[in-house]
Short mmCIF file of C-alpha atoms in Angstrom, two decimals:
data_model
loop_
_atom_site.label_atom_id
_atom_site.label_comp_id
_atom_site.label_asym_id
_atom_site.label_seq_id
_atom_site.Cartn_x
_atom_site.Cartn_y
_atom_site.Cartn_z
CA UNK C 1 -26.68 -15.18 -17.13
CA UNK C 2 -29.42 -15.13 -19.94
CA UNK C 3 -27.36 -18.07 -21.39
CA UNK C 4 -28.06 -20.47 -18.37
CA UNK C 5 -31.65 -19.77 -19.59
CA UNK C 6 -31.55 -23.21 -22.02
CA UNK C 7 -29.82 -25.01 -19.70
CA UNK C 8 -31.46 -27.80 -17.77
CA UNK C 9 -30.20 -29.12 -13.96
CA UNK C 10 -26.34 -31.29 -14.77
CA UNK C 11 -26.56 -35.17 -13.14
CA UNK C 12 -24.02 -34.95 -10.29
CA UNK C 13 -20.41 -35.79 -11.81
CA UNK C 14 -21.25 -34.77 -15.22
CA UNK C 15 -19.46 -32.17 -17.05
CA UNK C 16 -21.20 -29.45 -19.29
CA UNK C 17 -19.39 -28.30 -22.77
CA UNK C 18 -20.32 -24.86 -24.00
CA UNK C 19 -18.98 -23.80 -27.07
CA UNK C 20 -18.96 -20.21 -27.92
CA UNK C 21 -19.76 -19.49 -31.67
CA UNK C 22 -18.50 -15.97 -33.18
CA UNK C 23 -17.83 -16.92 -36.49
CA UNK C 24 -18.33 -15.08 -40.58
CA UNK C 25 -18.23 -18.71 -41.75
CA UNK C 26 -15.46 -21.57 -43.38
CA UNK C 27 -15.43 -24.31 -45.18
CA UNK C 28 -18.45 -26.43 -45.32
CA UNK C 29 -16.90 -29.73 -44.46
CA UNK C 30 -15.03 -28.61 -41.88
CA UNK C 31 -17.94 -27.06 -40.11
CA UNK C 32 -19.39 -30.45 -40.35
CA UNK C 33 -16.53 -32.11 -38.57
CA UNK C 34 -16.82 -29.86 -36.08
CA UNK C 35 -20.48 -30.20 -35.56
CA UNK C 36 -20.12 -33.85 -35.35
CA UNK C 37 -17.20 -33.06 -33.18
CA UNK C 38 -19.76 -30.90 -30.89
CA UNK C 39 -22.39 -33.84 -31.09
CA UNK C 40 -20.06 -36.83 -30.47
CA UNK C 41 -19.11 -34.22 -27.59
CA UNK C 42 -22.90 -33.78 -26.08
CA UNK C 43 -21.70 -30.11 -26.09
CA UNK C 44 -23.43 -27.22 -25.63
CA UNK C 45 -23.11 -23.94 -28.35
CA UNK C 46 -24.35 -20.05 -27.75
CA UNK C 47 -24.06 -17.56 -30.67
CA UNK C 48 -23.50 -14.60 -27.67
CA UNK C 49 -25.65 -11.07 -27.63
CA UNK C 50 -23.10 -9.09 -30.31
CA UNK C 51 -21.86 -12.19 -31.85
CA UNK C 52 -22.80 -13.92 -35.30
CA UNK C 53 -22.68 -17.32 -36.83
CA UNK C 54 -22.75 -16.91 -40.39
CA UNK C 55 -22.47 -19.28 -43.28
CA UNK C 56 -20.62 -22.86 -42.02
CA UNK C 57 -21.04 -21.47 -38.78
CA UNK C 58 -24.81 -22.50 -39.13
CA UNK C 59 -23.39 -26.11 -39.34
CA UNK C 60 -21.29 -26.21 -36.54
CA UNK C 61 -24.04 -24.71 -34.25
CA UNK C 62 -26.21 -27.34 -35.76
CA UNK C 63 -24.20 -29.85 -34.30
CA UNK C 64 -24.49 -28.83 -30.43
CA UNK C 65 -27.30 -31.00 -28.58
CA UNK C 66 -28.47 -27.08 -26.74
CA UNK C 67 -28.46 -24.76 -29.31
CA UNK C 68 -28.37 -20.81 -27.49
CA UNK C 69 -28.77 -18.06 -29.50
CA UNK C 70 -28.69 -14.67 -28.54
CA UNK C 71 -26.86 -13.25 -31.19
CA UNK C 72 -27.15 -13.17 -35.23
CA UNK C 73 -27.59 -16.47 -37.33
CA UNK C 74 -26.94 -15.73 -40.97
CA UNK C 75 -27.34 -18.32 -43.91
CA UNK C 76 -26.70 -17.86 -47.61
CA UNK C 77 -25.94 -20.31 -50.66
CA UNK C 78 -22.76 -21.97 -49.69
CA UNK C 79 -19.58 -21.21 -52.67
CA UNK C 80 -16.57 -21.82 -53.01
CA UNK C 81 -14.43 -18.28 -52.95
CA UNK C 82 -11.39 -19.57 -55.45
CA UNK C 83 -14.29 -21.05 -57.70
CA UNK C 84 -12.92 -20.53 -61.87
CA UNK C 85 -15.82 -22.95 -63.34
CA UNK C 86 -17.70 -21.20 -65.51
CA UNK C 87 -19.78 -24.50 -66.44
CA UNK C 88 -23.54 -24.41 -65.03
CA UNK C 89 -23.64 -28.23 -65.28
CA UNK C 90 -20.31 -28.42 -63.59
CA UNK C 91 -21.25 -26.27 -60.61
CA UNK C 92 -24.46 -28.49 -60.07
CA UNK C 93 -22.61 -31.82 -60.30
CA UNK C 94 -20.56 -30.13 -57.58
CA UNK C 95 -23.44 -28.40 -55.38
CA UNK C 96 -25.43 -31.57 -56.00
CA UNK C 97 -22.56 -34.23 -54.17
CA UNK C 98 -22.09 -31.43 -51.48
CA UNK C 99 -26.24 -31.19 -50.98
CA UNK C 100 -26.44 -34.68 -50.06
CA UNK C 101 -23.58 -34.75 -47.48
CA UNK C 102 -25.50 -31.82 -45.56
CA UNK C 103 -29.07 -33.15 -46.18
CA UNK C 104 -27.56 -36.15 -44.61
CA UNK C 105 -25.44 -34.69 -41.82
CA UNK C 106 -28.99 -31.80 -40.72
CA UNK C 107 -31.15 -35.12 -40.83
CA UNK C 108 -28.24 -37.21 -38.38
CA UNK C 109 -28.26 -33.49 -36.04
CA UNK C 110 -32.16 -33.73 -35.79
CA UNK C 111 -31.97 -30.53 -37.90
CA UNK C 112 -34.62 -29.75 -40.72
CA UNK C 113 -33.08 -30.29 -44.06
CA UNK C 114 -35.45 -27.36 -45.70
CA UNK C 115 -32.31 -25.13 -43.70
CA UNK C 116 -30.63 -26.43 -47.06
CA UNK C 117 -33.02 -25.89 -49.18
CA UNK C 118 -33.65 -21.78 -47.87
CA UNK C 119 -30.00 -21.28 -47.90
CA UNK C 120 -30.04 -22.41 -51.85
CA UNK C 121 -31.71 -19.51 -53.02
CA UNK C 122 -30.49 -16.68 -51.02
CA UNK C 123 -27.29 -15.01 -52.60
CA UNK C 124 -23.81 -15.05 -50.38
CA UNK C 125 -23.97 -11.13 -51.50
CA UNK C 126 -26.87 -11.05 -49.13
CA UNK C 127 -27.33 -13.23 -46.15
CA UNK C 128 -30.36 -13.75 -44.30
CA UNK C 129 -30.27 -12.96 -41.07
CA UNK C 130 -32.71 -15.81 -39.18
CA UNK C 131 -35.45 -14.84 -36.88
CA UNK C 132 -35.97 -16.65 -33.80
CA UNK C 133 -39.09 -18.31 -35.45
CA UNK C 134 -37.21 -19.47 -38.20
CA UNK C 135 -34.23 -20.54 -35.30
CA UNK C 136 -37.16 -22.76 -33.88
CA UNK C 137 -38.40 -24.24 -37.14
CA UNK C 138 -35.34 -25.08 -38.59
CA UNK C 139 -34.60 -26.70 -35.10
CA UNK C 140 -31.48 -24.21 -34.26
CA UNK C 141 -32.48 -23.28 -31.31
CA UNK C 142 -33.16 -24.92 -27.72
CA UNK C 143 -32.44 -28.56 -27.16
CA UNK C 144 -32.40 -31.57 -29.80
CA UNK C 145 -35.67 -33.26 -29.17
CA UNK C 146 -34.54 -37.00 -28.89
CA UNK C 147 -31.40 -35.67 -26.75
CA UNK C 148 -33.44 -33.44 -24.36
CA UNK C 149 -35.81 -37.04 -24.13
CA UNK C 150 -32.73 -39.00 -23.48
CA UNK C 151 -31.82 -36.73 -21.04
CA UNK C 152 -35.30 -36.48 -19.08
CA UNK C 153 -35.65 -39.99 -18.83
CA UNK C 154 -32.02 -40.21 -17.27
CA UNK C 155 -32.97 -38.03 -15.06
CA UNK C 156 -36.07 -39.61 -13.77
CA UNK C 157 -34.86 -42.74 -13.65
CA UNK C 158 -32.09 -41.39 -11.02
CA UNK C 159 -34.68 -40.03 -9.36
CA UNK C 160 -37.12 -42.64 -8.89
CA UNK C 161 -39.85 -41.49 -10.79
CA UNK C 162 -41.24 -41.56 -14.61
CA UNK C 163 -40.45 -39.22 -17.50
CA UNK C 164 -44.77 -37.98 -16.97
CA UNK C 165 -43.66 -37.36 -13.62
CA UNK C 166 -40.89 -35.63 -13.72
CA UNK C 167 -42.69 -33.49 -16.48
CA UNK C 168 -45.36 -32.12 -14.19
CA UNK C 169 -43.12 -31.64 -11.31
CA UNK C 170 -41.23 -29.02 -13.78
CA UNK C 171 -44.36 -27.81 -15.03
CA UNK C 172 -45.47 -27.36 -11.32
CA UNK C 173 -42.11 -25.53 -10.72
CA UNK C 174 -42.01 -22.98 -13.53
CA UNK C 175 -45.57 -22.23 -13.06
CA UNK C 176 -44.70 -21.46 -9.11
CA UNK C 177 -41.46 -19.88 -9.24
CA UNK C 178 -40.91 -18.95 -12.91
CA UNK C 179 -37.41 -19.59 -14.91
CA UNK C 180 -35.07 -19.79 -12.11
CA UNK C 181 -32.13 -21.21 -14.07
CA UNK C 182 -30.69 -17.39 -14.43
CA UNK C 183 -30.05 -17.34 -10.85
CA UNK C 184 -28.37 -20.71 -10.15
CA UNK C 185 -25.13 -21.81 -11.79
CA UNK C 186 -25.23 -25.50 -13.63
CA UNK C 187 -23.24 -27.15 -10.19
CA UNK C 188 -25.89 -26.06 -7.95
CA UNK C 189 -28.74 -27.35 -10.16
#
């Protein structure tokens, strides 16, 4: 039930798409097709209590408009596992071309590119394990901003009223009856 917890109330007809992630990593591009897979999707993704999305797995979680962690999110420098090049300029000709497809692809996910950057200089022989401050600043975790807007003014609209509105009638309600979301399933609200 803690999972319903980043969940907001589902328009009437409208399915939700929750992705489970429990994942050691993959290839990099692939994790991006599935992230853009997730976002073309409007889907949902919860790293579980127990589970872990490590490596690529950061990039397909990147790609869910709710991001729900409970779990472990680990990031390292990305490499290739079969890698043979021994050339330093060759690697960063081949880092550098694969940099500016994720730079691109965080920036298109609402997802701050200095995740890139942080994972750069941390060795794949040691992960970092992210803390739910760095979840939040990176912008893994809780709702895409200009999705969650989208969604708020949709749901205004339908009800008659404006986004300020409909803001301070939440406020009103979580400051009266607290987070209620754990004890209603996404039908009933």
């Amino acid at each position: 039930i803690e999972r319903l917890r980043a969940l907001k109330p589902v328009p009437k007809g409208k399915k939700v798409v929750f992705y489970y992630l429990d994942s050691r990593g993959g290839n990099v591009q692939t994790a991006i097709r599935i992230g853009r897979f997730l976002r073309s999707s409007q889907a949902s993704a919860e790293v579980s209590n127990g589970a872990a999305c490590a490596s690529a797995c950061v990039f397909v979680l990147a790609g869910a408009v709710v991001r729900n962690v409970q779990g472990r999110v680990a990031i390292h420098r990305l490499f290739n596992p079969d890698d043979i090049d021994i050339s330093q300029e060759s690697q960063k000709k081949t880092y550098s071309k694969l940099q500016a497809e994720i730079r691109k692809y965080l920036q298109d996910m609402n997802v701050s590119p200095t995740l890139y950057d942080d994972m750069l200089y941390i060795s794949p022989d040691n992960a970092k394990v992210l803390t739910n401050d760095e979840l939040q600043r990176y912008g893994l975790l809780g709702w895409d901003p200009y999705y969650e807007q989208t969604w708020n003014a949709a749901r205004a609209k339908k009800l008659g009223i404006s986004t300020r509105e409909l803001t301070q009638r939440s406020a009103r309600a979580y400051a009266q009856c607290g987070d209620i979301s754990d004890d209603m399933s996404p039908e009933i609200r």
